[in-house]
Short mmCIF file of C-alpha atoms in Angstrom, two decimals:
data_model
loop_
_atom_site.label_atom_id
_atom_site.label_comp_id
_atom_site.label_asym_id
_atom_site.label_seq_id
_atom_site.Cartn_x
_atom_site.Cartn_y
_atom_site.Cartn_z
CA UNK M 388 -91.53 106.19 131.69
CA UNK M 389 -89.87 104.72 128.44
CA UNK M 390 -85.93 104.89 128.26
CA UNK M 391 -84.52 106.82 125.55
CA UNK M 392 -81.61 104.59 124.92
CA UNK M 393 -83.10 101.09 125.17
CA UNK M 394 -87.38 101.79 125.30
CA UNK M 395 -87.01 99.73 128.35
CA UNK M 396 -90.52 100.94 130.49
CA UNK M 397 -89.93 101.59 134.20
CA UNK M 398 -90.88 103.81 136.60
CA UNK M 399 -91.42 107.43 136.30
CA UNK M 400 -89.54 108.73 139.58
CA UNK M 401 -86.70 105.82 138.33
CA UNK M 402 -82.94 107.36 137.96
CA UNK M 403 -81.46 104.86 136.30
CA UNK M 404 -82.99 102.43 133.58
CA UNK M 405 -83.62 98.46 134.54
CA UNK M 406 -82.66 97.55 131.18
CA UNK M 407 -79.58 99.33 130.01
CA UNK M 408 -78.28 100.99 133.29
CA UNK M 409 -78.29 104.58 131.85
CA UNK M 410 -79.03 107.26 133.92
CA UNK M 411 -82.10 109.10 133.16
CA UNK M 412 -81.64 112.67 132.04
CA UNK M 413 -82.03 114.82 128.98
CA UNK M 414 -78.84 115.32 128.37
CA UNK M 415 -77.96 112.37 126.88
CA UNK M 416 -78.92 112.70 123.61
CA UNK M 417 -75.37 111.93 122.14
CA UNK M 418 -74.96 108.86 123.51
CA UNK M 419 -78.21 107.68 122.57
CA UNK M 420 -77.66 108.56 119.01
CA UNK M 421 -73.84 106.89 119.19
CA UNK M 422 -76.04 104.13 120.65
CA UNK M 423 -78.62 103.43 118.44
CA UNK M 424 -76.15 104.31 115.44
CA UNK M 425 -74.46 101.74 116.87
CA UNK M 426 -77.35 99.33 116.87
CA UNK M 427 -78.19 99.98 113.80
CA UNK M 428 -74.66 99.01 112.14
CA UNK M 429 -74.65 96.23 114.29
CA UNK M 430 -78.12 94.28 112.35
CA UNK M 431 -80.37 96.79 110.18
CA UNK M 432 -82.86 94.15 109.83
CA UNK M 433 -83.86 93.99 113.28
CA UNK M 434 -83.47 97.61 113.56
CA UNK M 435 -86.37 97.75 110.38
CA UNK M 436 -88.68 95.38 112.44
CA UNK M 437 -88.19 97.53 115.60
CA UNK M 438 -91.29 100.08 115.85
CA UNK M 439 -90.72 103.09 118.38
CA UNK M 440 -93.84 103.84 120.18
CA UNK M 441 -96.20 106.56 118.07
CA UNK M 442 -96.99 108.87 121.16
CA UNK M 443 -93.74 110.19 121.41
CA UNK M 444 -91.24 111.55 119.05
CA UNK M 445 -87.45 111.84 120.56
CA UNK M 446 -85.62 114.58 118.86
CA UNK M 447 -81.51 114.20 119.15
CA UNK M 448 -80.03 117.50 119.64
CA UNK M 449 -76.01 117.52 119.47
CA UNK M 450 -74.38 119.93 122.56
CA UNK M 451 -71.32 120.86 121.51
CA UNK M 452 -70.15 121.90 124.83
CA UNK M 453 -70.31 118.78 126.35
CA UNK M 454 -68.59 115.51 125.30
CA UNK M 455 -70.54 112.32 126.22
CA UNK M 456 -69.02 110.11 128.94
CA UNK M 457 -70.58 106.90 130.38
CA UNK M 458 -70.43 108.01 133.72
CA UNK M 459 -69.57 111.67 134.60
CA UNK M 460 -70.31 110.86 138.61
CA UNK M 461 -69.52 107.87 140.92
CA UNK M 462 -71.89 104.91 139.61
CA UNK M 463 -74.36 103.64 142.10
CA UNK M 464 -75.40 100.21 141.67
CA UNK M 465 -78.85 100.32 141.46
CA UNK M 466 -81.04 97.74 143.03
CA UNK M 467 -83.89 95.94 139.99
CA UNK M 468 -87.01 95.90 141.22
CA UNK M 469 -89.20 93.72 139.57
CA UNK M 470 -91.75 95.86 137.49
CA UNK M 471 -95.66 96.27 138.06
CA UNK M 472 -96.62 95.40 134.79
CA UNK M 473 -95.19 93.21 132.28
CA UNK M 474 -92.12 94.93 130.76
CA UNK M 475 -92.23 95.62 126.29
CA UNK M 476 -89.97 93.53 124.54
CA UNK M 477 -86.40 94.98 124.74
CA UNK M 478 -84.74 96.25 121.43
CA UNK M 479 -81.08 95.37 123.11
CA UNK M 480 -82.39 91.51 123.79
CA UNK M 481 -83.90 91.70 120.37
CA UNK M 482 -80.90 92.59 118.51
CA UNK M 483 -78.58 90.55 120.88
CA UNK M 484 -80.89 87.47 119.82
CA UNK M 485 -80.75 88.02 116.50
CA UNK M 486 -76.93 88.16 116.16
CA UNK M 487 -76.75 85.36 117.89
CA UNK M 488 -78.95 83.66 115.81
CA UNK M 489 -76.98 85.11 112.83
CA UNK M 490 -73.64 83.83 114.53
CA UNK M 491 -74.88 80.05 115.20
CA UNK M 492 -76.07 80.13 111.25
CA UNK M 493 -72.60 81.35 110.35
CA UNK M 494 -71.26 78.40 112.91
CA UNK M 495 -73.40 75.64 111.29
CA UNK M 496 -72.84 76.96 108.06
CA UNK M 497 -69.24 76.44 108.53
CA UNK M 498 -69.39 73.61 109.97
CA UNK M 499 -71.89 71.64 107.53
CA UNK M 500 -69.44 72.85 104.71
CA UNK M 501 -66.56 71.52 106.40
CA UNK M 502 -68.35 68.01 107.43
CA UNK M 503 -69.13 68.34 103.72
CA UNK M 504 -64.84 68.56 102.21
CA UNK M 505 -63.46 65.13 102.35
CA UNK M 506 -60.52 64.56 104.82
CA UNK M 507 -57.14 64.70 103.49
CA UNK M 508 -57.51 60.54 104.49
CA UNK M 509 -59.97 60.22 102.12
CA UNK M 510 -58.88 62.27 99.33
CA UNK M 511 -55.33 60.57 98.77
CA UNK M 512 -56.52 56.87 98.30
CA UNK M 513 -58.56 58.76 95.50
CA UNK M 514 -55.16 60.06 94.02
CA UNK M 515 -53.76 57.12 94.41
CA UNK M 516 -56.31 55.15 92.33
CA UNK M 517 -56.02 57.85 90.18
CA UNK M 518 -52.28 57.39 89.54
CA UNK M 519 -52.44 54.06 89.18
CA UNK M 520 -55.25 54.04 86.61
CA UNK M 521 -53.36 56.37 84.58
CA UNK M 522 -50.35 53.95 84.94
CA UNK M 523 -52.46 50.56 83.52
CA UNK M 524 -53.46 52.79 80.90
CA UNK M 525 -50.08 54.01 80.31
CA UNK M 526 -48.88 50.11 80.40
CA UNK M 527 -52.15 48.87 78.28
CA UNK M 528 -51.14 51.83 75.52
CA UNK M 529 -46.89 50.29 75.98
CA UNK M 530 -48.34 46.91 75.17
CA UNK M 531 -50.45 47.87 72.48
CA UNK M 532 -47.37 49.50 70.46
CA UNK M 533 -45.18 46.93 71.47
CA UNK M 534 -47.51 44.41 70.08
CA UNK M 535 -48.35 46.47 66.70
CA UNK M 536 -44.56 47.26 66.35
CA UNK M 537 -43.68 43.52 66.71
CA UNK M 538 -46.71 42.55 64.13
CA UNK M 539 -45.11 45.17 61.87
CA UNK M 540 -41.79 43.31 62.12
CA UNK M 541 -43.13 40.29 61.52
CA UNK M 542 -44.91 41.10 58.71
CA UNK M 543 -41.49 43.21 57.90
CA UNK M 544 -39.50 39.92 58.16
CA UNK M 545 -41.53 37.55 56.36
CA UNK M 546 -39.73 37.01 53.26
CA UNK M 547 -41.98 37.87 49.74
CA UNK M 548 -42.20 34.83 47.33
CA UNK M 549 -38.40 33.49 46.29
CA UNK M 550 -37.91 35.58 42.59
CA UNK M 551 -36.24 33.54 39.69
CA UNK M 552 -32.96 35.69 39.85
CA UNK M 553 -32.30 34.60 43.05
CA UNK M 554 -33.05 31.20 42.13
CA UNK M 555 -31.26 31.25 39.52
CA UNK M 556 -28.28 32.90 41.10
CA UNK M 557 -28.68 30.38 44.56
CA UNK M 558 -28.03 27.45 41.84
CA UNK M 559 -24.97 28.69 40.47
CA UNK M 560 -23.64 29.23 43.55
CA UNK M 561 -24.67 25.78 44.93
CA UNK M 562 -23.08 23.96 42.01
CA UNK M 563 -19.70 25.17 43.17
CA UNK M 564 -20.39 24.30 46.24
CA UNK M 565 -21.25 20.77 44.91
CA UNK M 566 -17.96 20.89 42.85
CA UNK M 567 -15.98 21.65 45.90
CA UNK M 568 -17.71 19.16 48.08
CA UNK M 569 -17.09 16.38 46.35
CA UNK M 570 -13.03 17.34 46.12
CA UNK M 571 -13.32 18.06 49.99
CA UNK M 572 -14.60 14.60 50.00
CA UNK M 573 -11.81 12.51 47.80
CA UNK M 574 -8.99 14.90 49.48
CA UNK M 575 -10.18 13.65 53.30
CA UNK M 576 -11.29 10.15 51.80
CA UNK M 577 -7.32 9.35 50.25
CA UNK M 578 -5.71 11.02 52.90
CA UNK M 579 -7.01 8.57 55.75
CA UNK M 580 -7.54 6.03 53.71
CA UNK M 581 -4.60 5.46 51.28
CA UNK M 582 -1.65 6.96 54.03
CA UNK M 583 1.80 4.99 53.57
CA UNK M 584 0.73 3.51 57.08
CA UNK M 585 -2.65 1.49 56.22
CA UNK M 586 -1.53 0.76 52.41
CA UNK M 587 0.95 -0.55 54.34
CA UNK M 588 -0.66 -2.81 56.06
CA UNK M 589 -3.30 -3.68 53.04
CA UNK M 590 -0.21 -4.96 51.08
CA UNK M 591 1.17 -7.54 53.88
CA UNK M 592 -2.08 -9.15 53.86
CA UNK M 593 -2.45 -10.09 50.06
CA UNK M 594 -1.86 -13.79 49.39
CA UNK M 595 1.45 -14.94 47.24
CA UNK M 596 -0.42 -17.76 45.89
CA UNK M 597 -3.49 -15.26 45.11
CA UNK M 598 -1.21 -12.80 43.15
CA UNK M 599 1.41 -15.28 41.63
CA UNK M 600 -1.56 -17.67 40.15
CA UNK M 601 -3.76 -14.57 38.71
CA UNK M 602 -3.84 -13.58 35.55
CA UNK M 603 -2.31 -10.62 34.17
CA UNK M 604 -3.54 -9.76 30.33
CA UNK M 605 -4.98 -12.24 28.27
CA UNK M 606 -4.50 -16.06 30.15
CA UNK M 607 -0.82 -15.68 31.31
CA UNK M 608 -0.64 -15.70 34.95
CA UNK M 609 2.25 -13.29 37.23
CA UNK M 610 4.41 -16.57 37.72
CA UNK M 611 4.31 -17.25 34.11
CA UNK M 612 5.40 -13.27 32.81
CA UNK M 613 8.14 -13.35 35.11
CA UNK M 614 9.43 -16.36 34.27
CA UNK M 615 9.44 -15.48 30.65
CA UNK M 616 11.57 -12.85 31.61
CA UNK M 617 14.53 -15.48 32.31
CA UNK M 618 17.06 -15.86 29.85
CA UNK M 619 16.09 -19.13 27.92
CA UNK M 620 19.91 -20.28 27.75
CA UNK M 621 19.52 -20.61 31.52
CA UNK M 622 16.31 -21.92 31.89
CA UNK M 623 17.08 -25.01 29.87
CA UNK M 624 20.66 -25.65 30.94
CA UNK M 625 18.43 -25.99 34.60
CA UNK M 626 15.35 -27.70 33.19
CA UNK M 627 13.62 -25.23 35.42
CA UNK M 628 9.81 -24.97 35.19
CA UNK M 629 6.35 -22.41 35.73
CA UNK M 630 6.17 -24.02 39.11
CA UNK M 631 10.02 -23.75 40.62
CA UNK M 632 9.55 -19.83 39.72
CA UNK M 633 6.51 -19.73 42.16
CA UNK M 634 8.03 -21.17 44.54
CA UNK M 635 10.97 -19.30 44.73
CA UNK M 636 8.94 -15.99 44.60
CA UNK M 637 6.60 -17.50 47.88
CA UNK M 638 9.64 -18.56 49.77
CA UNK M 639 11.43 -15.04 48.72
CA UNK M 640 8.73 -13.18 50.21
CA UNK M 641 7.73 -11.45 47.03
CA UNK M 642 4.88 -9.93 49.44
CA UNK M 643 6.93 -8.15 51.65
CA UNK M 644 8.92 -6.74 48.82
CA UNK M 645 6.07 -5.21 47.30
CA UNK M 646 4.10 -3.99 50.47
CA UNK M 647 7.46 -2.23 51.54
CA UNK M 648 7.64 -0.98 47.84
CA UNK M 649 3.35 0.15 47.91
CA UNK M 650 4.24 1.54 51.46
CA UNK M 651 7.30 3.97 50.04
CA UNK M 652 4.99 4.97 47.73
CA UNK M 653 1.59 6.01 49.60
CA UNK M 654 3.86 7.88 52.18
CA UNK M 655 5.98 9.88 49.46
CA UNK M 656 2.97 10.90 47.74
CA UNK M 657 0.19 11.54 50.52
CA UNK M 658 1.80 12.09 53.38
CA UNK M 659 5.03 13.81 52.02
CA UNK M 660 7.82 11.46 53.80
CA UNK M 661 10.68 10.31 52.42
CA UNK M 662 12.52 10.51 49.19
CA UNK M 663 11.28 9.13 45.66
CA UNK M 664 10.40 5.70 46.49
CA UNK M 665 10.10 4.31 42.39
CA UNK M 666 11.57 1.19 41.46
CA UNK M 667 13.10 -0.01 38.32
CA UNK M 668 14.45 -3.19 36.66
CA UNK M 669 17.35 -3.05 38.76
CA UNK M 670 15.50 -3.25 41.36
CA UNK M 671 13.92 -6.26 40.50
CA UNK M 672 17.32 -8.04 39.58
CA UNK M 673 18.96 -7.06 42.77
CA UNK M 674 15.40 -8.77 44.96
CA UNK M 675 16.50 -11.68 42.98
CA UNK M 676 20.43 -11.84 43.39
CA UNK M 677 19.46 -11.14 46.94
CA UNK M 678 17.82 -14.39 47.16
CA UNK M 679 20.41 -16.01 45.00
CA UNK M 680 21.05 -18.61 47.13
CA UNK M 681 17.39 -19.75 47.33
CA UNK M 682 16.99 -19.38 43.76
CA UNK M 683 19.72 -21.88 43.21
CA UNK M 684 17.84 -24.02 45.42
CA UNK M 685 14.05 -23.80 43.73
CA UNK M 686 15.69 -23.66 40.12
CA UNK M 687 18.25 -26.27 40.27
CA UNK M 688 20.60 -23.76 39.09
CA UNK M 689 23.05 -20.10 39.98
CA UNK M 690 22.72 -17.05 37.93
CA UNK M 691 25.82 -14.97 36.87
CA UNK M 692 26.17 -11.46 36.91
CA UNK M 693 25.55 -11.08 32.79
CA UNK M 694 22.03 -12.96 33.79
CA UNK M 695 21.44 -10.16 35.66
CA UNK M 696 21.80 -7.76 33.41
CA UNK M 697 19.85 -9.91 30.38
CA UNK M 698 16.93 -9.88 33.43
CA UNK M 699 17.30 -6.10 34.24
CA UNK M 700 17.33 -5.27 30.36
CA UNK M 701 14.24 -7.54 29.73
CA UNK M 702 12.43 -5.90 32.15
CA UNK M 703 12.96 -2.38 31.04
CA UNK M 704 12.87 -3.13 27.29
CA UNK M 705 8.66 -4.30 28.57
CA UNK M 706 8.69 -0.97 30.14
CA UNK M 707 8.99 -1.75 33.54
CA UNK M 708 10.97 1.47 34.59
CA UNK M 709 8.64 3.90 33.03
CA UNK M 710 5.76 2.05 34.19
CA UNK M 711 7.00 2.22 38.20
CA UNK M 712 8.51 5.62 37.83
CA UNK M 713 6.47 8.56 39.79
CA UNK M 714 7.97 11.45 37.38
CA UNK M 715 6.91 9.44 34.15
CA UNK M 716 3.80 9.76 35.61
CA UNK M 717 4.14 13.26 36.29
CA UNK M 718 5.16 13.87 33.00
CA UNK M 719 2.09 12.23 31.52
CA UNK M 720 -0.26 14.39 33.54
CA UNK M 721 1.56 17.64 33.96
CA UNK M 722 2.09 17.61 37.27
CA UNK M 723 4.69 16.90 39.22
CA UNK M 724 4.30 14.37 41.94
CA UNK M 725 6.71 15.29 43.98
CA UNK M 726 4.54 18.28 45.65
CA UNK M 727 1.19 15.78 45.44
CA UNK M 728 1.57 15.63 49.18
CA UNK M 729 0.20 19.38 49.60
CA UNK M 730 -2.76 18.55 48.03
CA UNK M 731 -3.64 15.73 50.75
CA UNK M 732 -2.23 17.78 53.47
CA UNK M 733 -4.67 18.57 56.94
CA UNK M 734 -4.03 22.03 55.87
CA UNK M 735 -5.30 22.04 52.39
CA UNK M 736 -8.49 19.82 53.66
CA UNK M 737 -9.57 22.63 55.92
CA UNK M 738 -9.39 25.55 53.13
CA UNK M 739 -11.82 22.77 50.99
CA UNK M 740 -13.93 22.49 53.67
CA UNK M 741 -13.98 26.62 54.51
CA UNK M 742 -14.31 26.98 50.74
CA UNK M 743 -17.33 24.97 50.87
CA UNK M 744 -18.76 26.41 54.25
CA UNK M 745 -18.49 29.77 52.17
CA UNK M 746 -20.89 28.42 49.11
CA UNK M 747 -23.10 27.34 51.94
CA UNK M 748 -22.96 30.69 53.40
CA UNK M 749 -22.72 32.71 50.01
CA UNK M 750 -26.54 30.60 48.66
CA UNK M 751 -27.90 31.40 52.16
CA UNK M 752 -26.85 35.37 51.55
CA UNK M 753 -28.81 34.92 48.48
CA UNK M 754 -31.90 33.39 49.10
CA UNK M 755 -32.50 35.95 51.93
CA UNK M 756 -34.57 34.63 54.87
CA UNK M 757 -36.31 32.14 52.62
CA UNK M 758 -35.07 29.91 54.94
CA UNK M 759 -37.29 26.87 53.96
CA UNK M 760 -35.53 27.69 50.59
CA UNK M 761 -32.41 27.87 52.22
CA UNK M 762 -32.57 24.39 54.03
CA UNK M 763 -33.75 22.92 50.80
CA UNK M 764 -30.40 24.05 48.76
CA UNK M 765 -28.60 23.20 51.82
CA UNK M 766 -29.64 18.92 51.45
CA UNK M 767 -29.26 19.22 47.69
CA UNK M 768 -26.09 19.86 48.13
CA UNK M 769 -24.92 17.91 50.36
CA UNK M 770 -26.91 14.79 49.58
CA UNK M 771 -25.39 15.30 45.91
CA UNK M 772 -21.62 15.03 47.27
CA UNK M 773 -22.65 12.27 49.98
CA UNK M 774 -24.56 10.17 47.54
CA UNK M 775 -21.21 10.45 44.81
CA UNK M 776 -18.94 9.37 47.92
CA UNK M 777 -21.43 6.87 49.05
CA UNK M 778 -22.22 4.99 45.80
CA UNK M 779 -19.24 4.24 44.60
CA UNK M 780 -17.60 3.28 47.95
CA UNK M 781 -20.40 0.98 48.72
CA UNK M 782 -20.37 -0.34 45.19
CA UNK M 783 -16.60 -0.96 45.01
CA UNK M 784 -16.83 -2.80 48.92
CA UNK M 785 -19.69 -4.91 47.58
CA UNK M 786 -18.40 -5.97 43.65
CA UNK M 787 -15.02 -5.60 44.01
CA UNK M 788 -13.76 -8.43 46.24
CA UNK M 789 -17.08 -10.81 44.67
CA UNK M 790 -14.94 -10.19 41.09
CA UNK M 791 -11.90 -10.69 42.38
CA UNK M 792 -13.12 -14.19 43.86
CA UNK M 793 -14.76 -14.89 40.46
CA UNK M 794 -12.61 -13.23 37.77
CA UNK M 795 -8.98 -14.49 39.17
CA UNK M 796 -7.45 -11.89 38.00
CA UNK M 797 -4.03 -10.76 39.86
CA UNK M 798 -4.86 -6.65 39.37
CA UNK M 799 -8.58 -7.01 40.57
CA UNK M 800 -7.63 -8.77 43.85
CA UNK M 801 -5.12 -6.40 44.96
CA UNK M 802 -7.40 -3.54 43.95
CA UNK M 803 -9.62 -5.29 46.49
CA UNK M 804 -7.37 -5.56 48.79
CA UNK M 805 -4.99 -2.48 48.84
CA UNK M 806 -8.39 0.14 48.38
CA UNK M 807 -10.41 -1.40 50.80
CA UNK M 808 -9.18 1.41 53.47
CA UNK M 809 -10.22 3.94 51.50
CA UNK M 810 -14.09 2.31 50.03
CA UNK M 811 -14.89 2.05 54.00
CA UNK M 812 -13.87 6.17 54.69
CA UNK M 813 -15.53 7.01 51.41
CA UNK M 814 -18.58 4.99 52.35
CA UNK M 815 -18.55 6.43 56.23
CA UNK M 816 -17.96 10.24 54.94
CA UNK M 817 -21.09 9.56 52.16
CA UNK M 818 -23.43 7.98 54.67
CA UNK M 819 -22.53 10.93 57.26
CA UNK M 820 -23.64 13.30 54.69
CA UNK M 821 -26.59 12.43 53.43
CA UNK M 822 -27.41 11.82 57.29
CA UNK M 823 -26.98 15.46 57.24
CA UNK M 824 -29.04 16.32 54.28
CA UNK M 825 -31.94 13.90 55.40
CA UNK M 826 -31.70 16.31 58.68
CA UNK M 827 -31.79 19.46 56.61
CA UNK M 828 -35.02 17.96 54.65
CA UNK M 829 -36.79 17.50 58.21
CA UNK M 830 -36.14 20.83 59.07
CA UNK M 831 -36.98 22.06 55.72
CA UNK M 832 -40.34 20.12 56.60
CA UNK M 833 -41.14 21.46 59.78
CA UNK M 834 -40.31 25.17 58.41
CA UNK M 835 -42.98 24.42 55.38
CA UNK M 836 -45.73 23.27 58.03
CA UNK M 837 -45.10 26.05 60.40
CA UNK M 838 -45.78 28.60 57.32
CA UNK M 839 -48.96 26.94 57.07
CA UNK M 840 -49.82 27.35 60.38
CA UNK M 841 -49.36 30.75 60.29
CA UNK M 842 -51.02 31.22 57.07
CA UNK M 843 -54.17 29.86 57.97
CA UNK M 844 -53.66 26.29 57.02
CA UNK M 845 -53.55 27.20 53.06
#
C-alpha cells in the first residue's frame, strides 16, 4: 500500500505510514491536499519532476464537517520495520534535498560574493592614494600657474627699448643734477678746507723772507712797496735802506700779523664768528707804531705821530682800505658778505646734497626700470662733478707750489700755501666720486651681460 500523503510504500495491514507518520485512513484528504499544497509552494520544480504512480488516481474531496487535526487520538509511537522490498524514492526526502541544495547555493553564493567585496582594510589605502593623487595634481596645476604667472611678470617687468623722450627728458634732469653737484662739491670743499681754524694755521707757516723778497707787480718786491710808502723826508734824515725795512718787518713778526688778520677773515666769512674782521691803513700804521721801538732800532731813526698819518694816508690814497674791506667787496658783487656764512653752513650742505639725491632720484623716475640706463646716467653724473673737483685740485697741488718755487712771486706762494687745505679736500671729495661712478659703470656692466644672458646671448 502507497501513502497518500508522502507515496511512501509499506504494508497493506500498516496503520500508520514509515515515511511520514500519518495515520492511514480515508479521511484525510484535507490534510493531504494542505500537504502537498504545501509542498508544492515550498519547490515547484521538484514537485514537476515528481511522477505519481499511473495505476491509481487519488481524488481530494473537502468534508466540511470535519476540520483536519494532526492527531485527533492519543499518538502511538509506532515501531519501523524495515520493509520487504526496497522502498520508492520518497517525494518528502526529494524535496527536502533539493532545498537544501537550493539553500547551500544561496550560502556559497553569498559567500563567494562577499569573498569577492574588498575589506574596508583594503579599500581605504585605495582612497587614500586617491586623495593624494588628486593633491600632486592639485600642487603640479599650483606650480604650473605660479610659474606662468611669474613668466608673465617677468615678461610684464622687462622694460621695452629706452624712447628718445625719456632720454631726452633723463638728460635735462641730469644736467641739474650735474649743476648742483658740483656746488655741493665747492660748498663742502671751502667749508673744511678754508675754516678760520686751518687758514689759520696755513698763514703761520709762510716764510717772512719768502713773502718780503717776492715780487709783487712788475720787479718790485713786498719790502720794496712798503718801504716806498715811507715819507722820503724821514727816510733820508735816517739814511735808512730796502734792507733795514725787511728786517724790521721779520723781527716785527709781520707773519703773525697777517695769519691773525687771514684767520679773522676765514672765520667771519665761513664759519660765521666774530665781527667784521677788515683792516685798513690804520691798521697798518698802528702794527708799526706798535713796534716803534724796534723800528727805531732797524731804521736808525723814531717816527712822529704826523708820520703816521703821511703812512696811513699813503696807504689808502693806493687803495689799501677798499682793497681789504669785506663790504667793498660786497658791493662789487652784490652780495653782502656779511650773511656768506649761511651759504657754507652744515645745514645748507645737506639741502645741496638732498637737492642732488632728488635729480638722482627724479632721472631714475624717468628712465623707468631701464636700470642699466639708469646706472649709466647715474656715473655720468657723478664722474662729471668728481672729475671738475678732481682736476683742478690735483692740478693746483701739483703746479702751484712748482711756480711758486720758480716764479718768486709773493701772491703765488701764499696761494700755495694758504689753499693747500682746501686742493687736498677738493682732490679727496673728486677721487671719492669718480670711485663711485667707476662702481656704477661695473654695475652698469654686469646689468648689460645679464640681459644677454637672458636674451640668448644676442
Amino acid at each position: 500500500m502507497i501513502c497518500k500523503i508522502c507515496g511512501n510504500n509499506m504494508a497493506d495491514d500498516a496503520k500508520f505510514c514509515t515515511g511520514c507518520g500519518a495515520k492511514i485512513e480515508e479521511e484525510q484528504t484535507a490534510p493531504v491536499i494542505e500537504e502537498n499544497a504545501a509542498s508544492d509552494e515550498v519547490s515547484e520544480p521538484v514537485s514537476e519532476e515528481y511522477t505519481a504512480p499511473s495505476e491509481e488516481t487519488v481524488t481530494y474531496e473537502e468534508t466540511p464537517t470535519e476540520e483536519y487535526s494532526p492527531v485527533q487520538e492519543e499518538f502511538t509511537p509506532y515501531e519501523e520495520t524495515e520493509p520487504e522490498e526496497s522502498a520508492p524514492v520518497s517525494l518528502e526526502k526529494t524535496v527536502s534535498e533539493d532545498v537544501s541544495a537550493l539553500i547551500e547555493a544561496e550560502k556559497s553564493a553569498v559567500s563567494t560574493a562577499e569573498e569577492e567585496i574588498p575589506e574596508p582594510e583594503n579599500i581605504t589605502p585605495v582612497v587614500e592614494n586617491t586623495a593624494t593623487e588628486s593633491d600632486n595634481q592639485a600642487e603640479e596645476m599650483k606650480a604650473s600657474e605660479i610659474f606662468a604667472q611669474e613668466e608673465r611678470m617677468s615678461v610684464e617687468s622687462t622694460p621695452k627699448k629706452l624712447s628718445a623722450g625719456r632720454a631726452a627728458g633723463a638728460s635735462f634732469v641730469a644736467l641739474f643734477a650735474v649743476i648742483f653737484l658740483i656746488v655741493f662739491n665747492l660748498v663742502f670743499t671751502a667749508r673744511i678746507g678754508l675754516s678760520g681754524d686751518i687758514l689759520g694755521k696755513s698763514a703761520s707757516s709762510l716764510k717772512a723772507e719768502q713773502i718780503l723778497d717776492g715780487e709783487l707787480d712788475g720787479d718790485e718786491t713786498v719790502a720794496e712797496y712798503i718801504y716806498d710808502k715811507l715819507d722820503e723826508k724821514l727816510i733820508s734824515k735816517s739814511g735808512a735802506e730796502v734792507k733795514d725795512m725787511r728786517s724790521f718787518l721779520i723781527e716785527a713778526d709781520v707773519v703773525g700779523f697777517f695769519s691773525e688778520t687771514l684767520e679773522g677773515y676765514a672765520s667771519y666769512l665761513i664759519n660765521g664768528k666774530g665781527d667784521d674782521p677788515s683792516i685798513s691803513s690804520e691798521d697798518i700804521a698802528e702794527f708799526i707804531e706798535d713796534n716803534n721801538t724796534l723800528f727805531y732800532y732797524e731804521m736808525g731813526c723814531a717816527m712822529s705821530d704826523k708820520d703816521y698819518e703821511k703812512l696811513e694816508k699813503s696807504l689808502a690814497d693806493e687803495g689799501v682800505d677798499e682793497a681789504l674791506s669785506i663790504d667793498e667787496w660786497g658791493k662789487e658783487i652784490g652780495f653782502s658778505l656779511s650773511n656768506a656764512h649761511f651759504i657754507f653752513s652744515f645745514i645748507t650742505i645737506g639741502v645741496l646734497f638732498a637737492i642732488v639725491l632728488v635729480f638722482y632720484i627724479w632721472t631714475a623716475i624717468i628712465l623707468d626700470r631701464h636700470t642699466k640706463n639708469i646706472m649709466g646716467f647715474f656715473r655720468t653724473i657723478t664722474l662729471i662733478g668728481g672729475l671738475v673737483l678732481f682736476i683742478p685740485t690735483v692740478l693746483f697741488l701739483v703746479a702751484v707750489p712748482f711756480a711758486a718755487l720758480n716764479s718768486g712771486n709773493a701772491i703765488v706762494y701764499m696761494a700755495s700755501k694758504l689753499l693747500l687745505p682746501f686742493a687736498a679736500v677738493g682732490a679727496c671729495t673728486g677721487l671719492f666720486e669718480i670711485i663711485v661712478a667707476v662702481i656704477f659703470g661695473k654695475i652698469r656692466k654686469l646689468i648689460k651681460k645679464r640681459e644677454r644672458k637672458m636674451n640668448g646671448g644676442c
